[in-house]
Short mmCIF file of C-alpha atoms in Angstrom, two decimals:
data_model
loop_
_atom_site.label_atom_id
_atom_site.label_comp_id
_atom_site.label_asym_id
_atom_site.label_seq_id
_atom_site.Cartn_x
_atom_site.Cartn_y
_atom_site.Cartn_z
CA UNK A 259 84.23 176.48 104.28
CA UNK A 260 82.22 178.07 107.14
CA UNK A 261 81.24 181.48 106.36
CA UNK A 262 81.10 183.85 109.42
CA UNK A 263 79.23 187.32 109.24
CA UNK A 264 80.88 190.70 110.05
CA UNK A 265 78.25 190.78 112.90
CA UNK A 266 79.13 187.56 113.73
CA UNK A 267 82.89 188.34 114.19
CA UNK A 268 82.15 191.29 116.00
CA UNK A 269 79.67 189.67 118.57
CA UNK A 270 82.65 186.96 119.03
CA UNK A 271 85.33 189.66 119.51
CA UNK A 272 83.09 191.29 122.10
CA UNK A 273 82.13 188.81 124.12
CA UNK A 274 85.88 187.94 124.06
CA UNK A 275 86.37 191.44 125.31
CA UNK A 276 83.84 191.50 128.32
CA UNK A 277 84.73 188.03 129.74
CA UNK A 278 88.36 189.74 130.82
CA UNK A 279 86.44 192.71 132.33
CA UNK A 280 85.65 193.05 135.99
CA UNK A 281 81.91 192.94 135.92
CA UNK A 282 81.88 190.23 133.92
CA UNK A 283 85.06 187.77 134.58
CA UNK A 284 83.17 186.91 137.93
CA UNK A 285 80.37 186.02 135.98
CA UNK A 286 82.58 183.76 133.84
CA UNK A 287 84.19 182.51 136.94
CA UNK A 288 80.64 181.47 138.49
CA UNK A 289 80.07 179.51 135.30
CA UNK A 290 83.25 177.70 134.87
CA UNK A 291 82.78 176.81 138.81
CA UNK A 292 79.20 175.46 138.06
CA UNK A 293 80.56 173.50 135.24
CA UNK A 294 83.29 171.76 137.31
CA UNK A 295 80.67 171.29 140.19
CA UNK A 296 78.84 169.33 137.82
CA UNK A 297 81.54 166.96 136.81
CA UNK A 298 82.80 166.95 141.02
CA UNK A 299 81.26 163.55 142.42
CA UNK A 300 82.41 164.45 145.97
CA UNK A 301 79.06 164.29 148.62
CA UNK A 302 77.83 167.84 148.71
CA UNK A 303 78.09 170.00 151.96
CA UNK A 304 75.45 173.05 151.56
CA UNK A 305 76.07 176.71 153.22
CA UNK A 306 74.28 179.37 153.40
CA UNK A 307 75.44 182.81 154.76
CA UNK A 308 73.05 185.53 156.00
CA UNK A 309 74.49 188.74 157.06
CA UNK A 310 75.77 191.92 155.44
CA UNK A 311 79.08 193.81 154.24
CA UNK A 312 80.94 192.04 156.89
CA UNK A 313 79.97 188.67 155.52
CA UNK A 314 80.48 189.71 151.52
CA UNK A 315 83.50 191.86 151.73
CA UNK A 316 85.91 190.06 149.45
CA UNK A 317 83.33 187.20 148.70
CA UNK A 318 84.35 185.86 151.77
CA UNK A 319 81.87 182.92 152.01
CA UNK A 320 83.13 181.77 148.32
CA UNK A 321 86.68 181.68 149.63
CA UNK A 322 85.48 179.46 151.95
CA UNK A 323 85.32 176.90 148.70
CA UNK A 324 88.47 177.89 147.66
CA UNK A 325 90.10 177.08 150.84
CA UNK A 326 88.26 173.44 151.15
CA UNK A 327 89.21 172.48 148.03
CA UNK A 328 93.12 173.51 148.39
CA UNK A 329 93.22 171.58 151.49
CA UNK A 330 91.92 168.23 150.16
CA UNK A 331 88.26 168.36 151.61
CA UNK A 332 86.28 165.18 150.97
CA UNK A 333 83.13 166.90 150.39
CA UNK A 334 82.39 169.26 147.94
CA UNK A 335 81.02 172.77 149.60
CA UNK A 336 78.03 174.38 148.01
CA UNK A 337 78.36 178.15 149.09
CA UNK A 338 75.38 180.30 148.89
CA UNK A 339 75.23 183.88 150.18
CA UNK A 340 71.71 186.30 151.28
CA UNK A 341 74.24 189.87 152.11
CA UNK A 342 73.82 193.48 151.72
CA UNK A 343 75.17 196.64 152.63
CA UNK A 344 74.07 197.92 156.06
CA UNK A 345 71.13 195.39 156.70
CA UNK A 346 69.99 193.69 159.77
CA UNK A 347 68.70 190.21 160.44
CA UNK A 348 65.52 191.97 161.33
CA UNK A 349 65.52 192.83 157.97
CA UNK A 350 66.10 189.50 156.59
CA UNK A 351 63.74 187.62 158.98
CA UNK A 352 61.16 190.09 156.67
CA UNK A 353 62.68 189.29 153.79
CA UNK A 354 60.99 187.00 151.29
CA UNK A 355 63.80 186.29 149.65
CA UNK A 356 65.55 185.04 152.72
CA UNK A 357 62.72 183.12 153.89
CA UNK A 358 62.74 181.12 150.42
CA UNK A 359 66.24 180.22 150.84
CA UNK A 360 65.68 179.14 154.73
CA UNK A 361 63.01 176.92 153.12
CA UNK A 362 65.57 175.18 150.98
CA UNK A 363 67.92 172.24 152.57
CA UNK A 364 71.11 173.31 154.34
CA UNK A 365 73.58 171.54 156.25
CA UNK A 366 74.83 175.10 157.60
CA UNK A 367 73.03 178.63 157.62
CA UNK A 368 75.44 181.28 158.99
CA UNK A 369 73.68 184.26 160.65
CA UNK A 370 75.87 187.34 161.16
CA UNK A 371 74.11 190.29 163.37
CA UNK A 372 74.93 194.03 161.96
CA UNK A 373 77.91 195.67 163.14
CA UNK A 374 75.89 198.63 164.64
CA UNK A 375 73.50 196.49 166.59
CA UNK A 376 76.34 194.90 168.45
CA UNK A 377 77.99 198.57 169.88
CA UNK A 378 76.15 198.03 173.41
CA UNK A 379 73.32 196.36 174.97
CA UNK A 380 71.44 199.56 174.69
CA UNK A 381 71.99 199.88 170.96
CA UNK A 382 70.95 196.40 170.24
CA UNK A 383 67.52 197.23 168.77
CA UNK A 384 66.20 193.86 169.35
CA UNK A 385 69.12 192.50 167.56
CA UNK A 386 69.47 189.31 169.55
CA UNK A 387 65.98 188.54 169.93
CA UNK A 388 65.73 188.28 166.19
CA UNK A 389 69.15 186.44 166.23
CA UNK A 390 67.33 183.85 168.49
CA UNK A 391 63.88 183.83 166.55
CA UNK A 392 65.98 182.88 163.23
CA UNK A 393 67.98 180.06 164.81
CA UNK A 394 64.88 178.79 165.85
CA UNK A 395 63.83 179.02 162.04
CA UNK A 396 66.89 177.39 160.71
CA UNK A 397 66.59 174.73 163.34
CA UNK A 398 62.43 174.15 162.66
CA UNK A 399 63.82 173.61 159.06
CA UNK A 400 66.32 170.62 159.73
CA UNK A 401 69.45 172.79 159.18
CA UNK A 402 72.45 173.60 161.66
CA UNK A 403 72.64 177.69 162.41
CA UNK A 404 76.10 179.13 163.25
CA UNK A 405 76.86 182.48 164.49
CA UNK A 406 79.45 184.47 162.43
CA UNK A 407 80.95 186.66 165.49
CA UNK A 408 82.71 189.76 164.21
CA UNK A 409 84.67 192.34 165.79
CA UNK A 410 84.61 195.70 167.53
CA UNK A 411 85.08 198.77 165.47
CA UNK A 412 88.96 200.65 166.10
CA UNK A 413 89.28 204.17 167.62
CA UNK A 414 89.68 205.65 163.60
CA UNK A 415 86.35 205.44 163.26
CA UNK A 416 84.43 208.70 161.67
CA UNK A 417 80.90 208.91 160.72
CA UNK A 418 79.47 207.00 157.88
CA UNK A 419 81.42 203.77 158.21
CA UNK A 420 77.86 202.08 159.59
CA UNK A 421 78.31 202.94 163.24
CA UNK A 422 75.80 203.75 165.44
CA UNK A 423 75.43 207.79 166.16
CA UNK A 424 74.52 210.30 168.74
CA UNK A 425 72.20 213.07 168.85
CA UNK A 426 75.43 215.14 168.28
CA UNK A 427 76.33 213.21 165.31
CA UNK A 428 79.74 212.28 167.07
CA UNK A 429 80.58 208.19 168.15
CA UNK A 430 80.46 207.56 171.57
CA UNK A 431 83.38 206.19 173.30
CA UNK A 432 83.99 202.22 174.27
CA UNK A 433 85.53 200.55 171.27
CA UNK A 434 87.16 198.16 173.97
CA UNK A 435 83.63 197.26 175.72
CA UNK A 436 82.30 196.76 172.17
CA UNK A 437 84.43 193.65 172.25
CA UNK A 438 83.10 192.63 175.38
CA UNK A 439 79.65 193.52 174.62
CA UNK A 440 80.00 191.32 171.20
CA UNK A 441 81.58 188.34 173.64
CA UNK A 442 78.82 188.60 175.94
CA UNK A 443 75.78 188.83 173.85
CA UNK A 444 76.85 185.93 171.99
CA UNK A 445 77.50 183.85 174.63
CA UNK A 446 74.49 184.41 175.99
CA UNK A 447 72.67 183.49 172.58
CA UNK A 448 74.79 180.03 172.69
CA UNK A 449 73.21 179.05 175.87
CA UNK A 450 69.89 180.36 175.15
CA UNK A 451 69.39 178.63 171.92
CA UNK A 452 72.57 176.17 171.65
CA UNK A 453 73.63 177.75 168.27
CA UNK A 454 77.83 176.90 167.36
CA UNK A 455 79.85 180.13 167.35
CA UNK A 456 82.21 180.66 164.72
CA UNK A 457 84.14 183.36 166.95
CA UNK A 458 86.12 184.97 164.45
CA UNK A 459 86.19 188.19 166.60
CA UNK A 460 88.29 186.76 169.68
CA UNK A 461 90.87 185.56 167.12
CA UNK A 462 90.84 188.87 165.28
CA UNK A 463 91.19 190.81 168.95
CA UNK A 464 94.41 188.64 169.81
CA UNK A 465 95.92 190.04 166.48
CA UNK A 466 95.68 193.20 167.49
CA UNK A 467 98.32 192.72 170.16
CA UNK A 468 100.82 190.45 168.14
CA UNK A 469 103.50 192.17 165.80
CA UNK A 470 102.29 191.71 162.07
CA UNK A 471 102.74 193.53 158.69
CA UNK A 472 99.68 193.71 157.54
CA UNK A 473 96.10 195.72 158.75
CA UNK A 474 92.78 193.41 159.56
CA UNK A 475 90.45 196.35 158.88
CA UNK A 476 90.00 197.80 155.58
CA UNK A 477 88.49 200.83 157.33
CA UNK A 478 87.52 201.33 160.91
CA UNK A 479 84.80 198.86 160.58
CA UNK A 480 84.95 196.45 157.31
CA UNK A 481 87.67 193.95 156.83
CA UNK A 482 90.69 193.95 154.67
CA UNK A 483 91.69 190.95 152.41
CA UNK A 484 93.63 189.59 155.60
CA UNK A 485 90.24 189.78 157.60
CA UNK A 486 88.13 188.09 154.91
CA UNK A 487 90.75 184.98 154.84
CA UNK A 488 90.84 185.06 158.57
CA UNK A 489 87.18 184.80 158.79
CA UNK A 490 87.33 182.15 155.55
CA UNK A 491 89.92 179.96 157.42
CA UNK A 492 87.94 179.75 160.66
CA UNK A 493 84.86 178.34 158.57
CA UNK A 494 86.63 175.92 156.83
CA UNK A 495 87.96 174.51 160.41
CA UNK A 496 84.20 174.84 161.44
CA UNK A 497 82.54 173.22 158.74
CA UNK A 498 85.47 170.28 157.86
CA UNK A 499 86.66 169.77 161.50
CA UNK A 500 90.32 169.02 159.83
CA UNK A 501 93.79 170.62 160.13
CA UNK A 502 93.55 174.55 158.63
CA UNK A 503 97.59 174.19 158.43
CA UNK A 504 96.82 171.75 155.20
CA UNK A 505 95.37 174.65 153.39
CA UNK A 506 97.19 175.62 150.47
CA UNK A 507 94.96 178.48 148.98
CA UNK A 508 95.38 182.16 149.78
CA UNK A 509 94.33 185.08 148.08
CA UNK A 510 96.98 187.08 145.79
CA UNK A 511 96.99 189.95 147.63
CA UNK A 512 97.74 188.01 150.96
CA UNK A 513 101.63 186.98 151.21
CA UNK A 514 102.46 183.40 151.87
CA UNK A 515 104.00 184.17 155.23
CA UNK A 516 101.11 186.13 156.48
CA UNK A 517 99.00 183.65 155.34
CA UNK A 518 100.94 180.88 157.06
CA UNK A 519 100.71 182.95 160.04
CA UNK A 520 97.19 183.14 159.75
CA UNK A 521 96.34 179.64 159.30
CA UNK A 522 98.92 178.54 162.38
CA UNK A 523 97.04 180.97 164.66
CA UNK A 524 93.33 179.69 163.54
CA UNK A 525 94.79 175.92 163.56
CA UNK A 526 96.15 176.87 167.25
CA UNK A 527 92.34 178.37 168.03
CA UNK A 528 90.91 174.99 167.10
CA UNK A 529 92.97 172.97 169.12
CA UNK A 530 92.79 174.56 172.18
CA UNK A 531 88.87 175.02 171.60
CA UNK A 532 88.91 170.86 171.56
CA UNK A 533 91.08 170.79 174.67
CA UNK A 534 88.50 172.99 176.58
CA UNK A 535 85.57 170.85 175.18
CA UNK A 536 87.63 167.69 176.70
CA UNK A 537 88.40 169.28 179.94
CA UNK A 538 84.76 170.49 180.29
CA UNK A 539 83.46 166.69 179.48
CA UNK A 540 86.11 165.31 182.26
CA UNK A 541 84.50 167.57 184.65
CA UNK A 542 81.20 166.84 184.07
CA UNK A 543 81.86 162.92 184.12
CA UNK A 544 83.78 163.02 187.09
CA UNK A 545 80.77 164.32 189.24
#
């Protein structure tokens, strides 16, 4: 008969208890996911996300994997994330950890510019030159870069939410202009480098004028679970090229009706983008 010591019983009980605590159950989930991946025979698509809080809120990059699996995506998305609160692409460019990551093989590398560097062209702090340098580095390493185009602040923003400050400590006006700047600077970056744009901010802004029962913002800056779900749906549509309305996964906090609304809007965005691309090609061919 197997004998178990009192210490062994306590250790098993402790481990079982820890598995259900928030700091440890994520580790357990990661372990289960790794085990499933070992048994998953689908071809692998490798994706690296580099950014800050707008990227890592609600573990958005890993949500993309859940979305893809729920839609029956034929490839296994291997997702990794290099994102920390309040850091810029300039920080990542000088980071030994980021550089080591970039030297590995990736199908896609997603880059996100710090929100306070996007407030206006005058407050960019060289962010767009840094983004161009990182894009070229990603391309030189044989990976496909994409920009995570994010959103403006709201007019409820106060000090301490990651925004640039004036000498008096008050935020300058012009949040709508921030959206315009984000769109213009990313378009310019795409024209300069050929980088793809995953334009979450464009869909985000359109949703501000639509009636809805949820908030995309967690505060005046960061995404709510709805905002992160919208972002993840956009990335799934970009990586896969598949119909987003086939997605079954939704976060527990998001209602089925709201999830369907977001999937429909993202689907419409990609269909319109495809039409615009086709029309552009036809115009060029007709010349």
